[in-house]
């Protein structure tokens, strides 16, 4: 257990529904990252926050994806109008300064 | 475009063997290279390498970075079945601290 938590751990939804995932980073970590990982691939960077500021969001996969970190603590990742291709593991990681990133357990999404 | 390439993509060895996993990279504004181990869950951190030629060691695992030739290796000696996992290499660029990931090496240790 790295201290980064994600909720839910698993989500099954029907195509077209909206889903929201939560990440609680290690408390003193100011940087928070979201990744997507599909089977047989390394994680794919989506977006990152420094405190409450979203400093990089050009890699979000489409305008159906959005992320927030309103108070610089927990973050949410929302996918609107889900598609079957969104099925993947969604990983959150946090870090403090120049230290390494620590990953949460991930949320596994299945879109039917 | 920045990229990280790992080889081999998969490897099957017997318990007790020594393995070497490779990671090469082309990344602008290199900051560090990281190795992670991933079993059926999120990646867990192994090593962070920033300087060439300095070996990092943890038990049977060791890793070294060559910034001139742009690669790193991860060695595992006296392998055990618990070493079976996907080993991921990632490179961090200075510009925005995002990690650029390789596809991983799937390592299977047979008893």
Coordinates of N, CA, C and O in Angstrom, one line a residue, chain A residues 2-89:
Chain A
X2 N 0.8 2.1 -1.1 CA 1.7 3.2 -1.2 C 1.1 4.4 -0.5 O 1.9 5.4 -0.3
X3 N -0.1 4.4 -0.1 CA -0.7 5.6 0.6 C -1.6 6.4 -0.4 O -2.3 7.3 0.0
X4 N -1.6 6.0 -1.7 CA -2.5 6.7 -2.7 C -3.7 5.8 -2.8 O -3.5 4.5 -3.0
X5 N -4.9 6.3 -2.6 CA -6.1 5.5 -2.7 C -6.9 5.9 -3.9 O -6.9 7.1 -4.3
X6 N -7.6 5.0 -4.5 CA -8.5 5.3 -5.6 C -9.9 4.6 -5.3 O -9.9 3.5 -4.8
X7 N -10.9 5.2 -5.8 CA -12.2 4.7 -5.6 C -13.1 5.0 -6.8 O -13.1 6.2 -7.3
X8 N -13.9 4.1 -7.4 CA -14.0 2.7 -6.9 C -12.8 1.9 -7.5 O -12.0 2.4 -8.3
X9 N -12.6 0.7 -7.0 CA -11.6 -0.2 -7.6 C -12.0 -0.8 -8.9 O -11.2 -1.1 -9.8
X10 N -13.3 -1.0 -9.0 CA -13.8 -1.6 -10.3 C -15.1 -0.9 -10.6 O -15.9 -0.5 -9.7
X11 N -15.4 -0.7 -11.9 CA -16.6 0.0 -12.3 C -17.0 -0.7 -13.6 O -16.3 -0.8 -14.6
X12 N -18.3 -1.1 -13.6 CA -18.9 -1.6 -14.9 C -20.0 -0.7 -15.2 O -20.9 -0.4 -14.4
X13 N -20.0 -0.3 -16.5 CA -21.1 0.7 -16.9 C -21.5 0.4 -18.3 O -20.9 -0.4 -19.0
X14 N -22.6 0.9 -18.7 CA -23.1 0.7 -20.0 C -22.7 1.9 -20.9 O -22.5 3.0 -20.4
X15 N -22.4 1.6 -22.1 CA -22.0 2.6 -23.1 C -23.0 3.8 -23.1 O -24.2 3.6 -23.0
X16 N -22.4 5.0 -23.0 CA -23.2 6.2 -23.0 C -23.4 6.8 -21.7 O -23.7 8.0 -21.6
X17 N -23.1 6.0 -20.6 CA -23.2 6.6 -19.3 C -21.9 7.4 -18.9 O -20.9 7.2 -19.5
X18 N -22.1 8.2 -17.9 CA -20.9 9.0 -17.4 C -20.4 8.3 -16.2 O -21.1 7.7 -15.4
X19 N -19.1 8.3 -16.0 CA -18.4 7.8 -14.8 C -17.5 8.8 -14.2 O -16.9 9.6 -14.9
X20 N -17.3 8.7 -12.9 CA -16.3 9.6 -12.2 C -15.5 8.7 -11.3 O -16.1 7.9 -10.5
X21 N -14.2 8.9 -11.3 CA -13.3 8.2 -10.4 C -12.6 9.2 -9.5 O -12.3 10.4 -9.9
X22 N -12.3 8.7 -8.3 CA -11.6 9.6 -7.3 C -10.3 9.1 -7.0 O -10.0 7.9 -6.9
X23 N -9.4 10.0 -6.7 CA -8.0 9.7 -6.3 C -7.7 10.6 -5.1 O -7.8 11.8 -5.1
X24 N -7.2 9.9 -4.0 CA -6.7 10.6 -2.8 C -5.2 10.4 -2.8 O -4.7 9.3 -2.5
X25 N -4.4 11.4 -3.0 CA -2.9 11.3 -3.0 C -2.4 11.2 -1.6 O -3.1 11.4 -0.6
X26 N -1.1 10.9 -1.5 CA -0.4 11.0 -0.2 C -0.5 12.4 0.2 O -0.3 13.4 -0.6
X27 N -0.8 12.7 1.5 CA -1.3 14.0 1.9 C -0.3 15.1 1.6 O -0.7 16.2 1.3
X28 N 1.0 14.9 1.7 CA 1.9 16.1 1.5 C 2.3 16.2 0.1 O 3.1 17.1 -0.2
X29 N 1.8 15.4 -0.8 CA 2.2 15.4 -2.2 C 1.5 16.5 -3.0 O 0.3 16.5 -3.0
X30 N 2.3 17.4 -3.6 CA 1.6 18.5 -4.3 C 1.3 18.1 -5.8 O 0.5 18.8 -6.4
X31 N 1.9 17.1 -6.3 CA 1.7 16.8 -7.7 C 0.9 15.5 -7.8 O 1.1 14.5 -7.1
X32 N -0.1 15.5 -8.8 CA -1.0 14.4 -8.9 C -1.1 14.1 -10.4 O -1.3 15.1 -11.2
X33 N -1.1 12.8 -10.8 CA -1.1 12.4 -12.2 C -2.2 11.4 -12.4 O -2.5 10.6 -11.6
X34 N -2.8 11.5 -13.6 CA -3.7 10.4 -14.1 C -3.1 9.8 -15.3 O -2.6 10.4 -16.2
X35 N -3.3 8.4 -15.3 CA -2.8 7.6 -16.5 C -3.9 6.6 -16.8 O -4.7 6.2 -16.0
X36 N -3.9 6.2 -18.1 CA -4.7 5.1 -18.5 C -3.8 3.9 -19.0 O -2.8 4.2 -19.6
X37 N -4.2 2.7 -18.6 CA -3.4 1.6 -19.0 C -4.3 0.5 -19.6 O -5.2 0.1 -18.9
X38 N -4.0 0.1 -20.8 CA -4.7 -1.0 -21.4 C -3.8 -2.2 -21.4 O -2.6 -2.1 -21.2
X39 N -4.4 -3.4 -21.7 CA -3.7 -4.7 -21.5 C -2.4 -4.7 -22.4 O -2.5 -4.4 -23.6
X40 N -1.3 -5.1 -21.8 CA -0.1 -5.3 -22.6 C 0.6 -4.0 -22.9 O 1.6 -4.0 -23.7
X41 N 0.2 -2.9 -22.4 CA 0.8 -1.6 -22.6 C 1.3 -1.0 -21.3 O 0.7 -1.2 -20.3
X42 N 2.2 -0.1 -21.5 CA 2.6 0.7 -20.3 C 1.5 1.8 -20.1 O 0.7 2.0 -21.0
X43 N 1.6 2.4 -18.9 CA 0.6 3.5 -18.7 C 0.7 4.6 -19.7 O 1.8 4.9 -20.1
X44 N -0.4 5.3 -20.0 CA -0.5 6.4 -20.9 C -0.8 7.6 -20.2 O -1.9 7.7 -19.5
X45 N 0.0 8.6 -20.2 CA -0.2 9.8 -19.5 C -1.5 10.6 -19.9 O -1.7 10.7 -21.2
X46 N -2.3 11.0 -19.0 CA -3.5 11.8 -19.4 C -3.4 13.2 -19.0 O -3.6 14.1 -19.8
X47 N -3.1 13.5 -17.7 CA -3.1 14.9 -17.2 C -2.4 14.9 -15.9 O -2.2 13.9 -15.2
X48 N -2.0 16.2 -15.5 CA -1.3 16.3 -14.2 C -1.6 17.7 -13.5 O -1.9 18.7 -14.2
X49 N -1.6 17.6 -12.2 CA -1.9 18.8 -11.4 C -0.7 19.1 -10.5 O -0.1 18.2 -10.0
X50 N -0.5 20.4 -10.4 CA 0.4 20.8 -9.3 C -0.5 21.6 -8.4 O -0.9 22.7 -8.7
X51 N -0.7 21.2 -7.2 CA -1.7 21.7 -6.3 C -3.0 21.7 -7.0 O -3.4 20.6 -7.6
X52 N -3.7 22.8 -7.1 CA -5.0 22.7 -7.7 C -4.9 23.1 -9.2 O -5.9 23.0 -9.9
X53 N -3.8 23.5 -9.7 CA -3.6 23.9 -11.1 C -3.4 22.7 -12.0 O -2.5 21.9 -11.7
X54 N -4.2 22.6 -13.0 CA -4.0 21.6 -14.0 C -3.0 22.1 -15.1 O -3.3 22.9 -15.9
X55 N -1.8 21.6 -15.0 CA -0.7 22.1 -15.8 C -0.5 21.4 -17.1 O 0.2 22.0 -18.0
X56 N -1.1 20.3 -17.3 CA -1.0 19.6 -18.6 C -2.3 18.8 -18.8 O -2.6 18.0 -18.0
X57 N -3.0 19.2 -19.9 CA -4.2 18.4 -20.2 C -4.4 18.1 -21.6 O -5.4 17.6 -22.1
X58 N -3.4 18.4 -22.4 CA -3.5 18.2 -23.9 C -3.5 16.7 -24.2 O -3.9 16.4 -25.3
X59 N -3.1 15.9 -23.3 CA -3.1 14.5 -23.5 C -4.4 13.8 -23.2 O -4.5 12.5 -23.3
X60 N -5.3 14.5 -22.6 CA -6.6 13.9 -22.3 C -7.2 13.4 -23.7 O -7.1 14.1 -24.7
X61 N -7.8 12.2 -23.7 CA -8.0 11.5 -24.9 C -9.0 12.1 -25.8 O -9.0 11.9 -27.0
X62 N -10.0 12.8 -25.2 CA -11.0 13.5 -26.0 C -11.7 14.5 -25.1 O -11.4 14.6 -23.9
X63 N -12.6 15.3 -25.6 CA -13.3 16.3 -24.8 C -14.3 15.6 -23.9 O -14.9 16.2 -23.1
X64 N -14.4 14.3 -24.0 CA -15.3 13.5 -23.0 C -14.6 13.3 -21.7 O -15.2 13.0 -20.7
X65 N -13.3 13.5 -21.7 CA -12.5 13.3 -20.5 C -12.2 14.7 -19.8 O -11.8 15.6 -20.5
X66 N -12.4 14.7 -18.5 CA -12.1 15.9 -17.8 C -11.6 15.6 -16.4 O -12.0 14.5 -15.8
X67 N -10.8 16.4 -15.8 CA -10.3 16.1 -14.4 C -10.2 17.4 -13.6 O -10.1 18.5 -14.2
X68 N -10.4 17.3 -12.3 CA -10.4 18.4 -11.4 C -9.6 18.0 -10.2 O -9.5 16.9 -9.8
X69 N -9.1 19.1 -9.5 CA -8.5 18.9 -8.2 C -8.8 20.2 -7.5 O -7.9 21.0 -7.3
X70 N -10.0 20.4 -7.1 CA -10.5 21.7 -6.6 C -9.8 22.3 -5.5 O -9.6 23.5 -5.4
X71 N -9.3 21.5 -4.5 CA -8.7 22.1 -3.3 C -7.3 21.7 -3.2 O -6.6 21.9 -2.2
X72 N -6.7 21.2 -4.3 CA -5.3 20.7 -4.3 C -5.1 19.5 -3.5 O -3.9 19.2 -3.2
X73 N -6.2 18.8 -3.1 CA -6.0 17.5 -2.4 C -6.4 16.4 -3.3 O -5.7 16.0 -4.2
X74 N -7.7 15.9 -3.1 CA -8.1 14.8 -3.9 C -8.4 15.3 -5.4 O -8.6 16.5 -5.6
X75 N -8.5 14.3 -6.3 CA -8.8 14.7 -7.7 C -9.9 13.7 -8.2 O -10.0 12.6 -7.7
X76 N -10.6 14.2 -9.2 CA -11.6 13.3 -9.9 C -11.3 13.4 -11.3 O -10.9 14.4 -11.9
X77 N -11.6 12.2 -12.0 CA -11.5 12.1 -13.4 C -12.9 11.6 -13.9 O -13.4 10.6 -13.4
X78 N -13.4 12.4 -14.8 CA -14.8 12.1 -15.3 C -14.7 11.7 -16.8 O -13.9 12.4 -17.5
X79 N -15.4 10.7 -17.2 CA -15.5 10.3 -18.6 C -17.0 10.4 -18.9 O -17.9 9.7 -18.2
X80 N -17.4 11.3 -19.8 CA -18.7 11.4 -20.2 C -19.0 10.5 -21.4 O -18.1 10.3 -22.3
X81 N -20.3 10.1 -21.6 CA -20.7 9.3 -22.7 C -19.7 8.2 -23.0 O -19.2 8.1 -24.1
X82 N -19.5 7.3 -22.1 CA -18.5 6.3 -22.2 C -18.7 5.4 -23.5 O -19.8 5.2 -23.9
X83 N -17.5 5.0 -24.0 CA -17.5 4.1 -25.2 C -16.8 2.8 -24.7 O -16.0 2.8 -23.8
X84 N -17.0 1.8 -25.5 CA -16.3 0.5 -25.2 C -14.8 0.6 -25.2 O -14.1 0.0 -24.4
X85 N -14.3 1.5 -26.0 CA -12.8 1.7 -26.1 C -12.3 2.4 -24.8 O -11.0 2.5 -24.7
X86 N -13.1 2.9 -24.0 CA -12.7 3.5 -22.7 C -12.3 2.4 -21.7 O -11.8 2.8 -20.6
X87 N -12.7 1.2 -21.9 CA -12.4 0.1 -21.0 C -10.9 0.0 -20.8 O -10.1 -0.2 -21.7
X88 N -10.5 0.2 -19.6 CA -9.0 0.2 -19.2 C -8.9 0.3 -17.7 O -9.8 0.4 -17.0
X89 N -7.6 0.3 -17.3 CA -7.3 0.6 -15.9 C -6.9 2.1 -15.9 O -6.1 2.5 -16.7

